[in-house]
Amino acid sequence: MSKFWSPLVNDLVPYVPGEQPKMANLVKLNTNENPFGPSPRVIEAIQAELNDNLRLYPDPEGEALRQTIADYHNVQPEQVFLGNGSDEVLAHIFYALFQHGEPILFPDVTYSFYPVYCGLYNIEGRKVPLTDSFEINPEDYRQPNGGVIFPNPNAPTGRYLPLEQVEAIIRANPDRVVVVDEAYVDFGGESAITLVDKYPNLLVSQTLSKARSLAGLRVGLAVGHKDLIEALNRVKNSFNSYPLDRLALAGAKAAYEDDAWFRKCCDGVISERERVTEALESMGFEVLPSKANFVFARHKEQSGEALAKGLRAQGIIVRHFDKPRISDFLRITIGTAEQNDALIKGLQSL
Ligand SMILES: *Cc1c(COP(=O)(O)O)cnc(C)c1O
């Protein structure tokens, strides 16, 4: 605390990202990064941008990338918004679309950045409990609100809500924006982007950090009705006109152009996810059904905290949340086959 701070800063409770440890040789399964590297075409595209042009500002509208993404998802470029990671996109969404004087709704167990944005923008958030089996019940989102946001698949549970049920939430809230955060949708889910032309209140956010192996490049996006995108552009252009640099714009475009690589990485994660799930179940874990690149699991006897500590002592890092309802769970990112073997062996020894 300091007399120089704006008063709001005293009360901010910032997001705490998963640890990025500096030690070598760790089996790092704590932040849902992709175990496979980005497409070689992404690296080439970025290398081609490493030249004198770096003295020039990038395209503030990211037009070429927006066109590529629009073509990929069969929408218009005016329906695509870009940001420096989807976290920045989400921040603009909260500011531009969620300030209506009524609480916004999100699940009680969900991405912990949502309450942080609420704190930053002074928006009231109302936590809607997941069912006992950690599922979103669309009926619970029929109540007055200033907007709705949930990840699909949800994080950190990994549970996926079928598209008909997503649609039920959108239809129940025609006068508010419903945001579907699809950070993990490519690992077995179906995107709600196919619904954006049907529902002017639907906004879908995605990221290149997970399925496209580019967490280090910081590219996220939102797709929705052009009026929603216009609101985001107004906020963005009142904040930072150039959120994506030249390297990010080029690399992201190349990532969409190498669909075969993307699908191969997703398939690799999905098949390892099934293998890890079976191994955990055979060791006495309850594993929630996951359509993400991680599993959320608790052991019948051992506490989440003890397991996380025991793994850490062996150089294996997973995420443990010391929070109500989920303190006995571990969120384990699906790694390479070798990393997953190390995880399984590590747990067997505990
Ligand atoms: C990882 C994640 C994001 C943020 O991704 P960026 O790296 O900022 O693009 C957003 N939402 C959820 C649910 C996530 O897990």
Short mmCIF file of C-alpha atoms and ligand atoms in Angstrom, two decimals:
data_model
loop_
_atom_site.label_atom_id
_atom_site.label_comp_id
_atom_site.label_asym_id
_atom_site.label_seq_id
_atom_site.Cartn_x
_atom_site.Cartn_y
_atom_site.Cartn_z
CA MET A 1 0.00 0.00 0.00
CA SER A 2 1.26 3.46 -0.84
CA LYS A 3 -0.16 6.96 -0.84
CA PHE A 4 0.67 7.10 -4.55
CA TRP A 5 -1.70 4.29 -5.45
CA SER A 6 -5.13 4.89 -6.92
CA PRO A 7 -7.49 3.76 -4.14
CA LEU A 8 -8.88 0.85 -6.20
CA VAL A 9 -5.42 -0.76 -6.32
CA ASN A 10 -5.52 -1.36 -2.56
CA ASP A 11 -8.43 -3.74 -3.01
CA LEU A 12 -7.29 -5.56 -6.15
CA VAL A 13 -6.89 -9.32 -5.82
CA PRO A 14 -4.81 -10.24 -8.89
CA TYR A 15 -4.89 -13.56 -10.73
CA VAL A 16 -2.13 -16.00 -9.78
CA PRO A 17 -0.95 -17.87 -12.88
CA GLY A 18 0.40 -21.41 -12.63
CA GLU A 19 4.02 -21.43 -11.63
CA GLN A 20 6.67 -21.24 -14.39
CA PRO A 21 9.56 -22.79 -12.46
CA LYS A 22 13.13 -22.03 -13.53
CA MET A 23 14.50 -25.49 -12.72
CA ALA A 24 15.49 -27.73 -15.63
CA ASN A 25 14.24 -31.30 -16.18
CA LEU A 26 10.90 -30.80 -14.53
CA VAL A 27 7.88 -32.72 -15.74
CA LYS A 28 5.72 -29.63 -16.07
CA LEU A 29 2.04 -30.55 -16.09
CA ASN A 30 0.61 -27.49 -14.32
CA THR A 31 -0.41 -24.84 -16.87
CA ASN A 32 -2.10 -26.72 -19.73
CA GLU A 33 0.50 -25.86 -22.33
CA ASN A 34 0.60 -28.15 -25.36
CA PRO A 35 3.26 -30.87 -25.06
CA PHE A 36 3.85 -30.66 -28.82
CA GLY A 37 5.62 -27.66 -30.36
CA PRO A 38 4.01 -25.30 -32.88
CA SER A 39 3.95 -26.13 -36.57
CA PRO A 40 7.33 -25.66 -38.34
CA ARG A 41 5.43 -23.33 -40.68
CA VAL A 42 4.74 -21.05 -37.71
CA ILE A 43 8.45 -20.85 -36.91
CA GLU A 44 9.26 -20.13 -40.57
CA ALA A 45 6.62 -17.39 -40.77
CA ILE A 46 7.98 -15.73 -37.63
CA GLN A 47 11.54 -15.96 -38.91
CA ALA A 48 10.47 -14.30 -42.15
CA GLU A 49 9.25 -11.33 -40.11
CA LEU A 50 12.60 -10.85 -38.35
CA ASN A 51 13.83 -7.97 -40.44
CA ASP A 52 14.02 -4.18 -40.68
CA ASN A 53 10.25 -3.92 -40.78
CA LEU A 54 10.29 -4.33 -37.00
CA ARG A 55 10.90 -0.56 -36.90
CA LEU A 56 7.34 -0.16 -38.22
CA TYR A 57 4.16 -0.57 -36.19
CA PRO A 58 2.14 -3.71 -36.95
CA ASP A 59 -1.28 -3.57 -38.61
CA PRO A 60 -3.50 -2.25 -35.78
CA GLU A 61 -6.50 -4.15 -37.14
CA GLY A 62 -4.64 -7.41 -37.82
CA GLU A 63 -6.57 -7.61 -41.05
CA ALA A 64 -4.78 -10.54 -42.68
CA LEU A 65 -5.09 -12.69 -39.56
CA ARG A 66 -8.74 -11.77 -39.04
CA GLN A 67 -9.47 -12.75 -42.65
CA THR A 68 -7.71 -16.09 -42.17
CA ILE A 69 -9.67 -16.82 -38.98
CA ALA A 70 -12.93 -15.66 -40.57
CA ASP A 71 -12.39 -18.03 -43.51
CA TYR A 72 -11.47 -20.84 -41.14
CA HIS A 73 -14.70 -20.46 -39.16
CA ASN A 74 -16.91 -19.40 -42.03
CA VAL A 75 -17.76 -15.93 -40.66
CA GLN A 76 -17.03 -12.34 -41.76
CA PRO A 77 -13.79 -10.57 -40.71
CA GLU A 78 -15.97 -7.93 -38.96
CA GLN A 79 -17.07 -10.71 -36.64
CA VAL A 80 -13.52 -11.42 -35.42
CA PHE A 81 -11.69 -9.56 -32.65
CA LEU A 82 -8.01 -10.13 -31.79
CA GLY A 83 -6.16 -9.63 -28.54
CA ASN A 84 -2.90 -10.24 -26.73
CA GLY A 85 -3.95 -13.64 -25.47
CA SER A 86 -7.57 -14.44 -24.75
CA ASP A 87 -7.06 -13.06 -21.24
CA GLU A 88 -6.83 -9.58 -22.76
CA VAL A 89 -9.86 -10.31 -24.96
CA LEU A 90 -11.79 -11.37 -21.86
CA ALA A 91 -10.77 -8.21 -20.00
CA HIS A 92 -12.18 -6.08 -22.85
CA ILE A 93 -15.34 -8.22 -22.88
CA PHE A 94 -15.92 -7.57 -19.18
CA TYR A 95 -15.40 -3.84 -19.64
CA ALA A 96 -17.37 -3.44 -22.86
CA LEU A 97 -20.28 -5.84 -22.37
CA PHE A 98 -20.76 -6.76 -18.70
CA GLN A 99 -21.36 -3.42 -16.98
CA HIS A 100 -25.14 -3.28 -16.70
CA GLY A 101 -25.59 -2.80 -12.97
CA GLU A 102 -26.65 -6.41 -12.40
CA PRO A 103 -24.40 -9.29 -11.32
CA ILE A 104 -22.86 -11.39 -14.05
CA LEU A 105 -23.16 -15.16 -13.71
CA PHE A 106 -20.39 -17.77 -13.84
CA PRO A 107 -19.93 -21.23 -12.28
CA ASP A 108 -18.63 -21.51 -8.71
CA VAL A 109 -15.86 -23.78 -9.94
CA THR A 110 -14.37 -22.15 -13.03
CA TYR A 111 -11.54 -20.06 -14.49
CA SER A 112 -10.33 -17.94 -11.61
CA PHE A 113 -9.63 -14.92 -13.81
CA TYR A 114 -13.37 -14.08 -14.01
CA PRO A 115 -13.66 -12.81 -10.42
CA VAL A 116 -10.41 -10.91 -10.94
CA TYR A 117 -11.86 -8.94 -13.87
CA CYS A 118 -14.94 -8.31 -11.75
CA GLY A 119 -12.66 -6.77 -9.12
CA LEU A 120 -10.78 -4.70 -11.68
CA TYR A 121 -13.92 -3.22 -13.23
CA ASN A 122 -16.07 -3.21 -10.13
CA ILE A 123 -18.59 -5.64 -11.59
CA GLU A 124 -20.55 -7.85 -9.22
CA GLY A 125 -20.11 -11.55 -9.95
CA ARG A 126 -22.57 -14.23 -8.83
CA LYS A 127 -21.24 -17.76 -8.55
CA VAL A 128 -23.68 -20.39 -9.81
CA PRO A 129 -22.90 -23.75 -8.20
CA LEU A 130 -22.07 -26.66 -10.50
CA THR A 131 -24.09 -29.82 -9.82
CA ASP A 132 -22.73 -32.49 -7.47
CA SER A 133 -21.09 -34.13 -10.48
CA PHE A 134 -19.47 -30.77 -11.38
CA GLU A 135 -21.70 -30.10 -14.37
CA ILE A 136 -23.20 -26.83 -15.57
CA ASN A 137 -27.01 -26.98 -15.38
CA PRO A 138 -28.45 -24.58 -18.01
CA GLU A 139 -31.61 -24.10 -15.90
CA ASP A 140 -29.51 -22.31 -13.26
CA TYR A 141 -28.78 -19.53 -15.76
CA ARG A 142 -32.42 -18.46 -15.97
CA GLN A 143 -32.24 -15.55 -13.57
CA PRO A 144 -31.76 -11.79 -13.90
CA ASN A 145 -28.13 -10.97 -14.71
CA GLY A 146 -25.77 -8.52 -16.36
CA GLY A 147 -24.22 -11.21 -18.57
CA VAL A 148 -23.08 -14.83 -18.46
CA ILE A 149 -19.64 -16.37 -18.93
CA PHE A 150 -18.40 -19.95 -18.69
CA PRO A 151 -15.63 -21.97 -20.29
CA ASN A 152 -16.63 -24.93 -22.46
CA PRO A 153 -15.07 -27.33 -21.66
CA ASN A 154 -15.05 -25.88 -18.16
CA ALA A 155 -11.76 -25.30 -16.37
CA PRO A 156 -10.46 -26.78 -14.13
CA THR A 157 -13.04 -29.59 -14.30
CA GLY A 158 -12.57 -30.42 -18.00
CA ARG A 159 -16.29 -31.20 -18.28
CA TYR A 160 -17.95 -30.37 -21.60
CA LEU A 161 -21.45 -29.00 -22.05
CA PRO A 162 -23.11 -30.26 -25.27
CA LEU A 163 -23.94 -27.53 -27.75
CA GLU A 164 -27.74 -27.89 -27.35
CA GLN A 165 -27.31 -27.02 -23.69
CA VAL A 166 -25.05 -24.07 -24.48
CA GLU A 167 -27.80 -22.92 -26.84
CA ALA A 168 -30.38 -23.22 -24.05
CA ILE A 169 -28.34 -20.75 -21.95
CA ILE A 170 -28.04 -18.35 -24.90
CA ARG A 171 -31.78 -18.54 -25.58
CA ALA A 172 -32.66 -17.98 -21.93
CA ASN A 173 -30.75 -14.65 -21.96
CA PRO A 174 -31.71 -12.78 -25.13
CA ASP A 175 -31.10 -9.37 -23.54
CA ARG A 176 -27.64 -10.16 -22.19
CA VAL A 177 -24.36 -11.28 -23.70
CA VAL A 178 -23.45 -14.92 -23.15
CA VAL A 179 -19.71 -15.53 -23.49
CA VAL A 180 -18.46 -19.06 -24.14
CA ASP A 181 -14.74 -19.27 -23.35
CA GLU A 182 -13.52 -22.03 -25.65
CA ALA A 183 -9.87 -22.21 -24.61
CA TYR A 184 -10.06 -26.03 -24.69
CA VAL A 185 -12.77 -26.74 -27.27
CA ASP A 186 -10.45 -28.33 -29.83
CA PHE A 187 -9.70 -31.35 -27.64
CA GLY A 188 -13.02 -33.05 -28.41
CA GLY A 189 -15.74 -30.40 -28.08
CA GLU A 190 -17.85 -28.64 -30.69
CA SER A 191 -17.47 -24.87 -31.06
CA ALA A 192 -20.41 -22.52 -30.54
CA ILE A 193 -18.96 -20.33 -33.32
CA THR A 194 -21.40 -22.17 -35.63
CA LEU A 195 -24.19 -20.39 -33.70
CA VAL A 196 -22.99 -16.78 -33.86
CA ASP A 197 -25.08 -15.88 -36.91
CA LYS A 198 -28.18 -17.16 -35.14
CA TYR A 199 -27.71 -15.34 -31.82
CA PRO A 200 -26.66 -11.65 -31.65
CA ASN A 201 -26.01 -12.10 -27.89
CA LEU A 202 -23.43 -14.88 -28.30
CA LEU A 203 -19.71 -14.19 -28.09
CA VAL A 204 -17.16 -17.00 -28.32
CA SER A 205 -13.55 -16.55 -27.20
CA GLN A 206 -10.69 -18.81 -28.21
CA THR A 207 -6.93 -18.86 -27.80
CA LEU A 208 -3.89 -20.09 -29.70
CA SER A 209 -2.22 -20.92 -26.37
CA LYS A 210 -3.56 -24.42 -25.89
CA ALA A 211 -4.53 -26.42 -28.99
CA ARG A 212 -2.25 -24.44 -31.31
CA SER A 213 0.81 -24.71 -29.07
CA LEU A 214 1.47 -20.96 -28.95
CA ALA A 215 1.12 -19.90 -25.31
CA GLY A 216 4.36 -17.92 -25.70
CA LEU A 217 3.08 -15.87 -28.65
CA ARG A 218 0.03 -14.39 -26.84
CA VAL A 219 -2.81 -14.50 -29.36
CA GLY A 220 -6.49 -14.78 -28.48
CA LEU A 221 -9.70 -13.93 -30.27
CA ALA A 222 -13.43 -13.50 -30.01
CA VAL A 223 -16.07 -14.25 -32.63
CA GLY A 224 -19.62 -12.89 -32.55
CA HIS A 225 -22.10 -10.44 -34.02
CA LYS A 226 -20.35 -7.43 -35.55
CA ASP A 227 -22.00 -5.06 -33.05
CA LEU A 228 -20.40 -6.95 -30.15
CA ILE A 229 -17.05 -6.85 -31.95
CA GLU A 230 -17.48 -3.10 -32.50
CA ALA A 231 -17.85 -2.63 -28.73
CA LEU A 232 -14.61 -4.55 -28.16
CA ASN A 233 -12.83 -2.50 -30.81
CA ARG A 234 -13.89 0.74 -29.14
CA VAL A 235 -12.40 -0.41 -25.85
CA LYS A 236 -9.27 -1.82 -27.45
CA ASN A 237 -8.65 1.41 -29.36
CA SER A 238 -9.04 3.34 -26.13
CA PHE A 239 -6.44 1.14 -24.45
CA ASN A 240 -3.78 -0.18 -26.85
CA SER A 241 -4.10 0.07 -30.62
CA TYR A 242 -1.39 -2.54 -31.28
CA PRO A 243 -1.97 -5.52 -29.00
CA LEU A 244 -0.47 -8.00 -31.48
CA ASP A 245 3.05 -7.49 -32.74
CA ARG A 246 4.34 -8.37 -36.20
CA LEU A 247 5.70 -11.75 -35.13
CA ALA A 248 2.46 -12.76 -33.42
CA LEU A 249 0.33 -11.76 -36.40
CA ALA A 250 2.50 -13.76 -38.82
CA GLY A 251 2.88 -16.80 -36.57
CA ALA A 252 -0.82 -16.99 -35.74
CA LYS A 253 -1.81 -16.82 -39.41
CA ALA A 254 0.57 -19.67 -40.24
CA ALA A 255 -0.87 -21.72 -37.38
CA TYR A 256 -4.33 -21.61 -38.98
CA GLU A 257 -2.84 -22.47 -42.36
CA ASP A 258 -1.32 -25.73 -41.09
CA ASP A 259 -4.49 -27.51 -40.08
CA ALA A 260 -2.93 -30.97 -40.43
CA TRP A 261 -0.35 -30.16 -37.74
CA PHE A 262 -3.03 -28.77 -35.45
CA ARG A 263 -5.20 -31.87 -35.81
CA LYS A 264 -2.28 -34.20 -35.26
CA CYS A 265 -1.38 -32.42 -31.98
CA CYS A 266 -5.00 -32.48 -30.76
CA ASP A 267 -5.35 -36.19 -31.60
CA GLY A 268 -2.09 -36.92 -29.79
CA VAL A 269 -3.33 -35.15 -26.66
CA ILE A 270 -6.72 -36.88 -26.83
CA SER A 271 -5.27 -40.39 -27.08
CA GLU A 272 -2.84 -39.72 -24.22
CA ARG A 273 -5.72 -38.27 -22.18
CA GLU A 274 -7.58 -41.57 -22.50
CA ARG A 275 -4.48 -43.52 -21.48
CA VAL A 276 -3.77 -41.28 -18.45
CA THR A 277 -7.43 -41.48 -17.40
CA GLU A 278 -7.38 -45.28 -17.41
CA ALA A 279 -4.11 -45.41 -15.51
CA LEU A 280 -5.42 -43.00 -12.85
CA GLU A 281 -8.65 -44.94 -12.49
CA SER A 282 -6.76 -48.18 -12.00
CA MET A 283 -4.87 -46.46 -9.13
CA GLY A 284 -8.07 -45.52 -7.29
CA PHE A 285 -8.65 -42.04 -8.69
CA GLU A 286 -12.01 -40.63 -9.66
CA VAL A 287 -11.39 -38.79 -12.94
CA LEU A 288 -14.02 -36.35 -14.22
CA PRO A 289 -14.82 -36.94 -17.92
CA SER A 290 -12.57 -34.47 -19.75
CA LYS A 291 -12.73 -32.93 -23.19
CA ALA A 292 -9.75 -30.68 -22.43
CA ASN A 293 -5.97 -31.14 -22.52
CA PHE A 294 -5.97 -31.89 -18.79
CA VAL A 295 -7.76 -34.18 -16.37
CA PHE A 296 -9.24 -33.29 -12.99
CA ALA A 297 -8.92 -36.17 -10.56
CA ARG A 298 -9.15 -37.01 -6.87
CA HIS A 299 -7.94 -40.06 -5.02
CA LYS A 300 -10.28 -42.10 -2.82
CA GLU A 301 -7.89 -41.97 0.14
CA GLN A 302 -5.05 -39.51 -0.37
CA SER A 303 -5.50 -35.75 -0.15
CA GLY A 304 -4.86 -33.52 -3.13
CA GLU A 305 -2.34 -31.51 -1.20
CA ALA A 306 -0.30 -34.56 -0.16
CA LEU A 307 -0.29 -35.93 -3.70
CA ALA A 308 0.77 -32.61 -5.22
CA LYS A 309 3.61 -32.35 -2.68
CA GLY A 310 4.67 -35.96 -3.25
CA LEU A 311 4.84 -35.40 -7.00
CA ARG A 312 6.72 -32.14 -6.61
CA ALA A 313 9.38 -33.92 -4.54
CA GLN A 314 9.94 -36.07 -7.64
CA GLY A 315 10.16 -33.06 -9.98
CA ILE A 316 6.61 -33.47 -11.33
CA ILE A 317 4.48 -30.31 -11.13
CA VAL A 318 0.67 -30.44 -11.31
CA ARG A 319 -1.91 -27.83 -10.25
CA HIS A 320 -3.63 -28.06 -6.90
CA PHE A 321 -6.30 -25.51 -5.92
CA ASP A 322 -6.79 -25.00 -2.22
CA LYS A 323 -10.43 -23.99 -2.72
CA PRO A 324 -13.86 -25.11 -1.54
CA ARG A 325 -15.24 -28.26 -3.23
CA ILE A 326 -12.04 -29.01 -5.17
CA SER A 327 -9.21 -29.10 -2.63
CA ASP A 328 -8.83 -32.87 -3.05
CA PHE A 329 -8.48 -32.66 -6.83
CA LEU A 330 -5.36 -32.40 -8.94
CA ARG A 331 -5.50 -30.73 -12.33
CA ILE A 332 -3.04 -32.62 -14.47
CA THR A 333 -2.05 -31.34 -17.91
CA ILE A 334 -1.70 -34.08 -20.52
CA GLY A 335 1.96 -34.20 -21.51
CA THR A 336 4.03 -36.24 -23.92
CA ALA A 337 3.87 -40.03 -23.54
CA GLU A 338 7.18 -39.88 -21.60
CA GLN A 339 5.92 -37.16 -19.26
CA ASN A 340 2.69 -39.05 -18.66
CA ASP A 341 4.65 -42.22 -17.91
CA ALA A 342 6.68 -40.25 -15.36
CA LEU A 343 3.46 -38.96 -13.80
CA ILE A 344 1.94 -42.43 -13.54
CA LYS A 345 5.13 -43.87 -12.07
CA GLY A 346 5.40 -40.95 -9.68
CA LEU A 347 1.85 -41.48 -8.40
CA GLN A 348 2.36 -45.23 -8.07
CA SER A 349 5.26 -44.55 -5.69
CA LEU A 350 3.09 -42.44 -3.33
C1 LIG B 1 -5.70 -20.66 -20.68
C2 LIG B 1 -7.07 -20.05 -20.57
C3 LIG B 1 -7.35 -18.79 -21.08
C4 LIG B 1 -6.30 -17.79 -21.48
O1 LIG B 1 -5.52 -18.08 -22.48
P1 LIG B 1 -4.50 -17.04 -23.09
O2 LIG B 1 -3.18 -17.70 -22.97
O3 LIG B 1 -4.57 -15.74 -22.36
O4 LIG B 1 -4.98 -16.90 -24.49
C5 LIG B 1 -8.65 -18.33 -21.05
N1 LIG B 1 -9.63 -19.06 -20.51
C6 LIG B 1 -9.39 -20.27 -19.98
C7 LIG B 1 -10.52 -21.03 -19.38
C8 LIG B 1 -8.10 -20.79 -19.98
O5 LIG B 1 -7.86 -21.95 -19.40
#
